[in-house]
mmCIF file of C-alpha atoms in Angstrom:
data_model
loop_
_atom_site.group_PDB
_atom_site.id
_atom_site.type_symbol
_atom_site.label_atom_id
_atom_site.label_comp_id
_atom_site.label_asym_id
_atom_site.label_seq_id
_atom_site.Cartn_x
_atom_site.Cartn_y
_atom_site.Cartn_z
ATOM 1 C CA MET A 1 -24.203 5.627 13.655
ATOM 2 C CA THR A 2 -26.972 7.319 12.783
ATOM 3 C CA VAL A 3 -26.586 11.356 11.466
ATOM 4 C CA ASN A 4 -27.613 13.490 13.668
ATOM 5 C CA ALA A 5 -29.005 16.583 11.490
ATOM 6 C CA GLN A 6 -27.763 18.587 14.434
ATOM 7 C CA ARG A 7 -24.638 18.317 13.134
ATOM 8 C CA PRO A 8 -22.648 19.740 10.622
ATOM 9 C CA LEU A 9 -22.249 16.931 7.751
ATOM 10 C CA ALA A 10 -18.499 18.016 6.937
ATOM 11 C CA GLU A 11 -18.153 17.792 10.601
ATOM 12 C CA LEU A 12 -18.810 14.312 10.758
ATOM 13 C CA PHE A 13 -17.448 13.318 8.041
ATOM 14 C CA GLU A 14 -13.796 15.068 9.176
ATOM 15 C CA ALA A 15 -14.093 13.381 12.087
ATOM 16 C CA ARG A 16 -13.775 9.940 10.189
ATOM 17 C CA ARG A 17 -11.217 11.048 7.614
ATOM 18 C CA PRO A 18 -8.477 9.568 9.987
ATOM 19 C CA ARG A 19 -9.917 5.996 9.478
ATOM 20 C CA LEU A 20 -10.962 6.445 6.037
ATOM 21 C CA GLN A 21 -7.381 7.580 4.792
ATOM 22 C CA ALA A 22 -5.958 4.643 6.909
ATOM 23 C CA ILE A 23 -8.720 2.242 5.062
ATOM 24 C CA ALA A 24 -7.721 3.350 1.861
ATOM 25 C CA HIS A 25 -3.757 3.784 2.251
ATOM 26 C CA ARG A 26 -3.832 0.346 3.338
ATOM 27 C CA MET A 27 -5.889 -1.063 0.071
ATOM 28 C CA LEU A 28 -3.756 1.177 -2.142
ATOM 29 C CA GLY A 29 -0.563 1.738 -0.924
ATOM 30 C CA SER A 30 -0.609 5.442 -2.266
ATOM 31 C CA SER A 31 -0.796 8.508 -0.298
ATOM 32 C CA GLY A 32 -2.324 10.211 -3.493
ATOM 33 C CA ASP A 33 -4.605 7.408 -4.585
ATOM 34 C CA ALA A 34 -5.800 7.320 -1.138
ATOM 35 C CA GLU A 35 -6.838 11.086 -0.541
ATOM 36 C CA ASP A 36 -8.596 10.553 -4.011
ATOM 37 C CA ALA A 37 -10.569 7.717 -2.772
ATOM 38 C CA VAL A 38 -11.386 9.820 0.510
ATOM 39 C CA GLN A 39 -12.697 12.982 -1.333
ATOM 40 C CA GLU A 40 -14.773 11.076 -3.894
ATOM 41 C CA ALA A 41 -16.729 9.455 -0.472
ATOM 42 C CA TRP A 42 -17.116 13.038 0.972
ATOM 43 C CA LEU A 43 -18.317 13.730 -2.458
ATOM 44 C CA ARG A 44 -20.634 10.944 -2.590
ATOM 45 C CA LEU A 45 -22.018 12.092 1.031
ATOM 46 C CA SER A 46 -22.728 15.372 0.205
ATOM 47 C CA ARG A 47 -24.808 14.729 -2.483
ATOM 48 C CA SER A 48 -26.541 12.073 -0.986
ATOM 49 C CA GLU A 49 -29.197 12.178 1.788
ATOM 50 C CA ALA A 50 -27.432 12.241 4.096
ATOM 51 C CA GLY A 51 -30.438 11.451 6.952
ATOM 52 C CA GLU A 52 -30.988 8.768 5.274
ATOM 53 C CA VAL A 53 -28.051 7.189 6.272
ATOM 54 C CA ARG A 54 -28.835 4.532 9.341
ATOM 55 C CA ASP A 55 -24.852 3.503 10.030
ATOM 56 C CA LEU A 56 -22.544 6.923 8.813
ATOM 57 C CA ASP A 57 -19.084 4.908 9.589
ATOM 58 C CA ALA A 58 -20.408 1.772 7.311
ATOM 59 C CA TRP A 59 -21.417 3.612 4.669
ATOM 60 C CA LEU A 60 -18.342 5.635 4.331
ATOM 61 C CA THR A 61 -15.865 2.799 4.869
ATOM 62 C CA THR A 62 -17.857 0.939 1.853
ATOM 63 C CA VAL A 63 -17.357 4.165 -0.111
ATOM 64 C CA VAL A 64 -13.705 4.066 0.500
ATOM 65 C CA ALA A 65 -13.542 0.289 -0.536
ATOM 66 C CA ARG A 66 -15.480 0.223 -3.264
ATOM 67 C CA VAL A 67 -13.527 3.488 -5.192
ATOM 68 C CA SER A 68 -10.340 1.709 -3.973
ATOM 69 C CA LEU A 69 -10.901 -1.649 -5.359
ATOM 70 C CA SER A 70 -11.952 -0.096 -8.791
ATOM 71 C CA ILE A 71 -8.670 1.683 -8.778
ATOM 72 C CA LEU A 72 -7.159 -1.583 -7.837
ATOM 73 C CA ARG A 73 -8.768 -3.123 -10.511
ATOM 74 C CA ALA A 74 -7.751 -0.325 -12.941
ATOM 75 C CA ARG A 75 -3.926 -0.900 -12.068
ATOM 76 C CA ARG A 76 -4.168 -4.194 -12.630
ATOM 77 C CA SER A 77 -5.575 -3.863 -16.288
ATOM 78 C CA ARG A 78 -2.801 -1.513 -16.756
ATOM 79 C CA ARG A 79 -0.138 -3.382 -15.704
ATOM 80 C CA GLU A 80 -1.764 -6.559 -18.143
ATOM 81 C CA GLU A 81 -1.508 -8.892 -15.495
ATOM 82 C CA VAL A 82 -2.453 -12.364 -15.189
ATOM 83 C CA THR A 83 -6.520 -12.898 -15.721
ATOM 84 C CA ASP A 84 -8.390 -13.239 -12.631
ATOM 85 C CA GLU A 85 -9.002 -16.857 -11.963
ATOM 86 C CA ARG A 86 -12.388 -17.907 -10.634
ATOM 87 C CA LEU A 87 -12.378 -18.699 -6.361
ATOM 88 C CA ALA A 88 -14.590 -22.037 -5.616
ATOM 89 C CA GLU A 89 -17.053 -21.277 -3.117
ATOM 90 C CA THR A 90 -15.354 -23.954 -1.151
ATOM 91 C CA THR A 91 -16.049 -24.157 2.706
ATOM 92 C CA PRO A 92 -13.505 -21.698 4.477
ATOM 93 C CA GLU A 93 -10.488 -22.707 6.893
ATOM 94 C CA GLY A 94 -12.959 -23.259 10.454
ATOM 95 C CA GLY A 95 -11.511 -21.236 13.165
ATOM 96 C CA GLU A 96 -9.396 -18.519 11.947
ATOM 97 C CA THR A 97 -9.624 -15.382 12.963
ATOM 98 C CA ALA A 98 -7.308 -12.065 13.007
ATOM 99 C CA ASP A 99 -6.460 -9.627 15.728
ATOM 100 C CA PRO A 100 -7.054 -6.550 14.246
ATOM 101 C CA GLU A 101 -4.542 -5.284 16.353
ATOM 102 C CA ARG A 102 -1.625 -7.694 15.508
ATOM 103 C CA GLU A 103 -2.228 -7.502 12.141
ATOM 104 C CA ALA A 104 -1.823 -3.813 12.308
ATOM 105 C CA LEU A 105 1.550 -3.938 13.733
ATOM 106 C CA LEU A 106 2.773 -6.257 11.264
ATOM 107 C CA ALA A 107 1.846 -4.166 8.853
ATOM 108 C CA ASP A 108 3.944 -1.065 10.027
ATOM 109 C CA SER A 109 6.759 -3.374 10.922
ATOM 110 C CA VAL A 110 7.045 -4.998 7.811
ATOM 111 C CA GLY A 111 6.041 -2.182 5.652
ATOM 112 C CA LEU A 112 6.735 -1.673 2.043
ATOM 113 C CA ALA A 113 7.215 -5.911 2.152
ATOM 114 C CA LEU A 114 3.759 -5.836 2.795
ATOM 115 C CA LEU A 115 2.879 -3.615 -0.146
ATOM 116 C CA VAL A 116 4.741 -5.623 -2.292
ATOM 117 C CA VAL A 117 3.209 -9.120 -1.363
ATOM 118 C CA LEU A 118 -0.330 -7.375 -1.419
ATOM 119 C CA ASP A 119 0.303 -5.772 -4.904
ATOM 120 C CA THR A 120 0.537 -9.974 -5.961
ATOM 121 C CA LEU A 121 -2.869 -10.302 -5.096
ATOM 122 C CA ARG A 122 -5.502 -10.202 -7.138
ATOM 123 C CA PRO A 123 -7.599 -6.777 -6.052
ATOM 124 C CA ALA A 124 -10.615 -8.848 -4.196
ATOM 125 C CA GLU A 125 -8.085 -10.962 -2.056
ATOM 126 C CA ARG A 126 -6.439 -7.614 -0.777
ATOM 127 C CA LEU A 127 -9.689 -5.664 0.160
ATOM 128 C CA SER A 128 -10.818 -8.392 1.642
ATOM 129 C CA PHE A 129 -7.618 -8.519 4.110
ATOM 130 C CA VAL A 130 -7.233 -5.188 4.563
ATOM 131 C CA LEU A 131 -10.615 -4.783 5.735
ATOM 132 C CA HIS A 132 -11.070 -7.552 7.288
ATOM 133 C CA ASP A 133 -7.759 -8.575 9.347
ATOM 134 C CA LEU A 134 -6.752 -4.713 9.636
ATOM 135 C CA PHE A 135 -10.100 -2.617 10.299
ATOM 136 C CA ASP A 136 -12.025 -5.229 11.772
ATOM 137 C CA VAL A 137 -15.064 -5.049 9.128
ATOM 138 C CA PRO A 138 -16.898 -8.600 9.136
ATOM 139 C CA PHE A 139 -17.369 -10.729 5.811
ATOM 140 C CA ASP A 140 -20.953 -10.089 5.253
ATOM 141 C CA ARG A 141 -20.556 -6.807 5.398
ATOM 142 C CA ILE A 142 -17.088 -6.991 2.458
ATOM 143 C CA ALA A 143 -18.909 -9.746 0.322
ATOM 144 C CA PRO A 144 -21.150 -7.216 -1.409
ATOM 145 C CA ILE A 145 -18.516 -4.634 -1.970
ATOM 146 C CA ILE A 146 -16.814 -8.012 -3.933
ATOM 147 C CA GLU A 147 -19.357 -9.223 -5.240
ATOM 148 C CA ARG A 148 -18.756 -12.707 -3.552
ATOM 149 C CA SER A 149 -20.377 -14.743 -0.579
ATOM 150 C CA PRO A 150 -19.178 -13.798 2.970
ATOM 151 C CA ALA A 151 -17.652 -17.437 2.794
ATOM 152 C CA ALA A 152 -15.775 -16.407 -0.643
ATOM 153 C CA ALA A 153 -14.349 -13.249 1.036
ATOM 154 C CA ARG A 154 -13.238 -15.330 4.228
ATOM 155 C CA GLN A 155 -10.971 -17.656 1.789
ATOM 156 C CA LEU A 156 -9.788 -14.875 0.373
ATOM 157 C CA ALA A 157 -8.084 -12.805 3.267
ATOM 158 C CA SER A 158 -7.397 -16.043 4.482
ATOM 159 C CA ARG A 159 -5.376 -16.465 0.951
ATOM 160 C CA ALA A 160 -3.413 -13.444 1.683
ATOM 161 C CA ARG A 161 -2.912 -13.848 5.510
ATOM 162 C CA ARG A 162 -0.635 -16.658 4.986
ATOM 163 C CA ARG A 163 1.373 -14.806 1.857
ATOM 164 C CA VAL A 164 2.006 -12.320 4.691
ATOM 165 C CA GLN A 165 2.454 -14.381 7.286
ATOM 166 C CA GLY A 166 4.411 -16.968 5.647
ATOM 167 C CA ALA A 167 7.041 -13.859 4.772
ATOM 168 C CA GLU A 168 10.614 -15.639 6.188
ATOM 169 C CA THR A 169 12.748 -12.853 8.328
ATOM 170 C CA PRO A 170 16.074 -12.857 5.389
ATOM 171 C CA SER A 171 19.039 -15.101 6.197
ATOM 172 C CA ALA A 172 22.739 -13.366 6.515
ATOM 173 C CA ALA A 173 22.718 -14.959 2.570
ATOM 174 C CA ASP A 174 19.553 -12.831 1.523
ATOM 175 C CA ALA A 175 21.316 -9.851 3.670
ATOM 176 C CA ARG A 176 24.023 -9.771 1.779
ATOM 177 C CA ARG A 177 22.619 -9.988 -1.471
ATOM 178 C CA ARG A 178 20.153 -7.598 -0.117
ATOM 179 C CA HIS A 179 23.115 -4.956 -0.064
ATOM 180 C CA GLU A 180 24.936 -5.461 -2.800
ATOM 181 C CA ALA A 181 21.862 -5.591 -4.741
ATOM 182 C CA VAL A 182 21.334 -1.532 -3.126
ATOM 183 C CA ALA A 183 25.029 -0.900 -4.038
ATOM 184 C CA ALA A 184 24.819 -1.299 -7.383
ATOM 185 C CA PHE A 185 21.554 -0.216 -7.980
ATOM 186 C CA LEU A 186 23.762 2.699 -6.949
ATOM 187 C CA ALA A 187 26.767 2.429 -8.467
ATOM 188 C CA ALA A 188 24.634 1.940 -11.950
ATOM 189 C CA SER A 189 22.820 5.229 -11.519
ATOM 190 C CA ARG A 190 26.121 7.206 -10.422
ATOM 191 C CA GLY A 191 27.644 6.156 -13.336
ATOM 192 C CA GLY A 192 25.028 6.421 -15.703
ATOM 193 C CA ASP A 193 24.617 2.813 -17.033
ATOM 194 C CA PHE A 194 20.938 2.423 -17.658
ATOM 195 C CA GLU A 195 21.469 -0.907 -19.114
ATOM 196 C CA ALA A 196 23.330 -1.871 -14.412
ATOM 197 C CA LEU A 197 20.395 -0.123 -13.348
ATOM 198 C CA LEU A 198 17.732 -1.966 -15.613
ATOM 199 C CA ALA A 199 19.520 -5.802 -14.462
ATOM 200 C CA MET A 200 18.843 -4.585 -10.976
ATOM 201 C CA LEU A 201 15.077 -4.074 -11.105
ATOM 202 C CA ASP A 202 12.435 -6.705 -11.248
ATOM 203 C CA PRO A 203 10.588 -6.506 -14.022
ATOM 204 C CA ASP A 204 7.222 -5.753 -12.367
ATOM 205 C CA VAL A 205 9.131 -3.502 -10.105
ATOM 206 C CA ILE A 206 6.978 -0.633 -8.119
ATOM 207 C CA LEU A 207 8.170 2.486 -7.573
ATOM 208 C CA ARG A 208 6.052 4.792 -4.844
ATOM 209 C CA ALA A 209 6.639 8.354 -3.505
ATOM 210 C CA ASP A 210 4.994 10.202 -1.073
ATOM 211 C CA GLN A 211 3.934 13.744 -1.499
ATOM 212 C CA ASN A 212 6.828 15.444 -0.447
ATOM 213 C CA ALA A 213 9.180 12.935 -2.585
ATOM 214 C CA ALA A 214 6.758 13.769 -5.535
ATOM 215 C CA ARG A 215 7.232 17.405 -4.883
ATOM 216 C CA MET A 216 10.898 17.174 -5.512
ATOM 217 C CA GLY A 217 9.913 15.784 -9.040
ATOM 218 C CA ALA A 218 9.564 11.749 -8.227
ATOM 219 C CA PRO A 219 6.199 10.373 -9.633
ATOM 220 C CA ALA A 220 3.911 9.155 -7.653
ATOM 221 C CA GLU A 221 3.741 5.482 -9.108
ATOM 222 C CA ALA A 222 5.690 4.334 -11.416
ATOM 223 C CA PHE A 223 5.175 0.898 -12.685
ATOM 224 C CA GLY A 224 7.589 -1.382 -14.164
ATOM 225 C CA SER A 225 11.415 -1.752 -14.463
ATOM 226 C CA ALA A 226 11.603 0.622 -17.651
ATOM 227 C CA GLU A 227 9.980 2.987 -16.435
ATOM 228 C CA ALA A 228 11.102 3.220 -13.078
ATOM 229 C CA ALA A 229 14.329 3.547 -14.071
ATOM 230 C CA ARG A 230 13.864 6.249 -16.618
ATOM 231 C CA PHE A 231 12.998 7.965 -13.519
ATOM 232 C CA LEU A 232 16.101 6.893 -11.846
ATOM 233 C CA PHE A 233 18.698 7.195 -13.944
ATOM 234 C CA GLY A 234 21.596 9.681 -12.754
ATOM 235 C CA ARG A 235 18.937 10.761 -10.077
ATOM 236 C CA ALA A 236 19.608 8.336 -7.242
ATOM 237 C CA GLY A 237 23.291 8.121 -7.623
ATOM 238 C CA GLY A 238 23.632 11.172 -5.118
ATOM 239 C CA ALA A 239 21.996 8.471 -2.209
ATOM 240 C CA ARG A 240 23.929 6.778 0.465
ATOM 241 C CA PRO A 241 23.531 3.481 1.369
ATOM 242 C CA ALA A 242 21.417 3.264 4.581
ATOM 243 C CA LEU A 243 20.103 0.831 7.006
ATOM 244 C CA VAL A 244 16.123 1.642 6.821
ATOM 245 C CA ASP A 245 14.868 -0.227 10.109
ATOM 246 C CA GLY A 246 17.598 -3.254 9.749
ATOM 247 C CA ILE A 247 17.225 -3.265 6.330
ATOM 248 C CA ALA A 248 19.342 -2.477 2.948
ATOM 249 C CA GLY A 249 18.534 1.038 1.951
ATOM 250 C CA ALA A 250 19.405 3.842 0.719
ATOM 251 C CA VAL A 251 19.148 8.105 1.841
ATOM 252 C CA TRP A 252 19.626 11.398 -0.087
ATOM 253 C CA THR A 253 20.647 13.870 2.459
ATOM 254 C CA ARG A 254 21.214 17.640 2.217
ATOM 255 C CA GLY A 255 24.104 18.181 5.007
ATOM 256 C CA GLU A 256 22.136 17.121 8.439
ATOM 257 C CA ARG A 257 19.048 16.630 7.284
ATOM 258 C CA THR A 258 17.490 13.869 5.522
ATOM 259 C CA LEU A 259 15.130 14.369 2.606
ATOM 260 C CA VAL A 260 13.949 11.213 0.857
ATOM 261 C CA VAL A 261 14.449 7.922 2.261
ATOM 262 C CA PHE A 262 15.054 5.045 -0.121
ATOM 263 C CA ARG A 263 13.133 1.751 0.925
ATOM 264 C CA PHE A 264 13.660 -1.535 -1.023
ATOM 265 C CA ALA A 265 11.393 -4.747 -0.557
ATOM 266 C CA PHE A 266 13.794 -7.477 -3.111
ATOM 267 C CA ALA A 267 12.880 -11.420 -4.377
ATOM 268 C CA GLY A 268 16.240 -13.074 -6.004
ATOM 269 C CA GLY A 269 18.943 -10.664 -5.779
ATOM 270 C CA ARG A 270 16.323 -8.306 -7.657
ATOM 271 C CA ILE A 271 14.542 -4.902 -6.023
ATOM 272 C CA THR A 272 10.981 -5.510 -6.787
ATOM 273 C CA GLY A 273 10.035 -2.392 -4.625
ATOM 274 C CA ILE A 274 10.850 1.508 -3.960
ATOM 275 C CA ASP A 275 9.269 3.180 -1.566
ATOM 276 C CA LEU A 276 10.320 7.127 -1.831
ATOM 277 C CA ILE A 277 9.786 8.761 1.675
ATOM 278 C CA GLY A 278 9.772 12.758 1.654
ATOM 279 C CA GLU A 279 7.458 13.790 4.873
ATOM 280 C CA GLN A 280 9.443 14.410 7.458
ATOM 281 C CA SER A 281 7.027 13.350 10.032
ATOM 282 C CA ARG A 282 7.691 9.563 8.578
ATOM 283 C CA ILE A 283 11.061 10.054 7.801
ATOM 284 C CA ALA A 284 11.097 10.839 11.963
ATOM 285 C CA ARG A 285 10.280 7.508 12.567
ATOM 286 C CA LEU A 286 11.937 5.390 10.489
ATOM 287 C CA ASP A 287 15.151 3.812 12.373
ATOM 288 C CA LEU A 288 18.172 5.336 9.816
ATOM 289 C CA LYS A 289 21.896 4.039 10.020
ATOM 290 C CA LEU A 290 24.323 5.547 7.409
ATOM 291 C CA LEU A 291 26.913 2.660 5.787
ATOM 292 C CA ALA A 292 28.984 5.205 3.625
#
């Protein structure tokens, strides 16, 4: 869509903000970082010669994607993860297509589990999957953003897609281990046992809090067991075990009101991800069942 000089630039941008926010949040898994990426897109648009932007939707999507890619790469460097390996530009698998609506529903249903899977991917893989499978951006537009060929972008998305679709429904034994992990996590925090709390967290655990939870004192992000445990120590003890969308989790309540939901991701009996949800609109969409 060509920029219409008859409509204020801010109005054109605001009409696109919800989609840009959704794209950034899927890529970054953090509402704060997503807002920063979208705000940067607005700043760049306001400083540009907007009349020369021939396709505003594509232009803004590209800016948000590039800013998000920079944030993902900075995170990866900060966490000192494994070095990037080169992707051989082999022929992509033929006939692989994705239904963006179905993938968006998948992302909503998996929730934090999807984010944990995506956080294990290289930034270019994550970006290719999110843009193509969730927002239907063609590979020939993704390729320049990640500085790869369209064939390589397709393969990157395919790798990520297999990781997401390969997630299996947990068995009864897995579910029991998850409940035990949450119970041990809460007991360690309640009992002031820092070492026990640390033992329940995966070394590369990722803790994220939405804006409301952050206003209550939680960090927007914490990477690694030591950093997460320092915040959780003594604070999570007041939470009560619960089922969150059918998966072992916890809630912090005041009277009849749920203030914060602890949504967990697990692997090998340890907690690999903690999503602190304090926004009431998000809490209202969750299926919560107190267990004690």
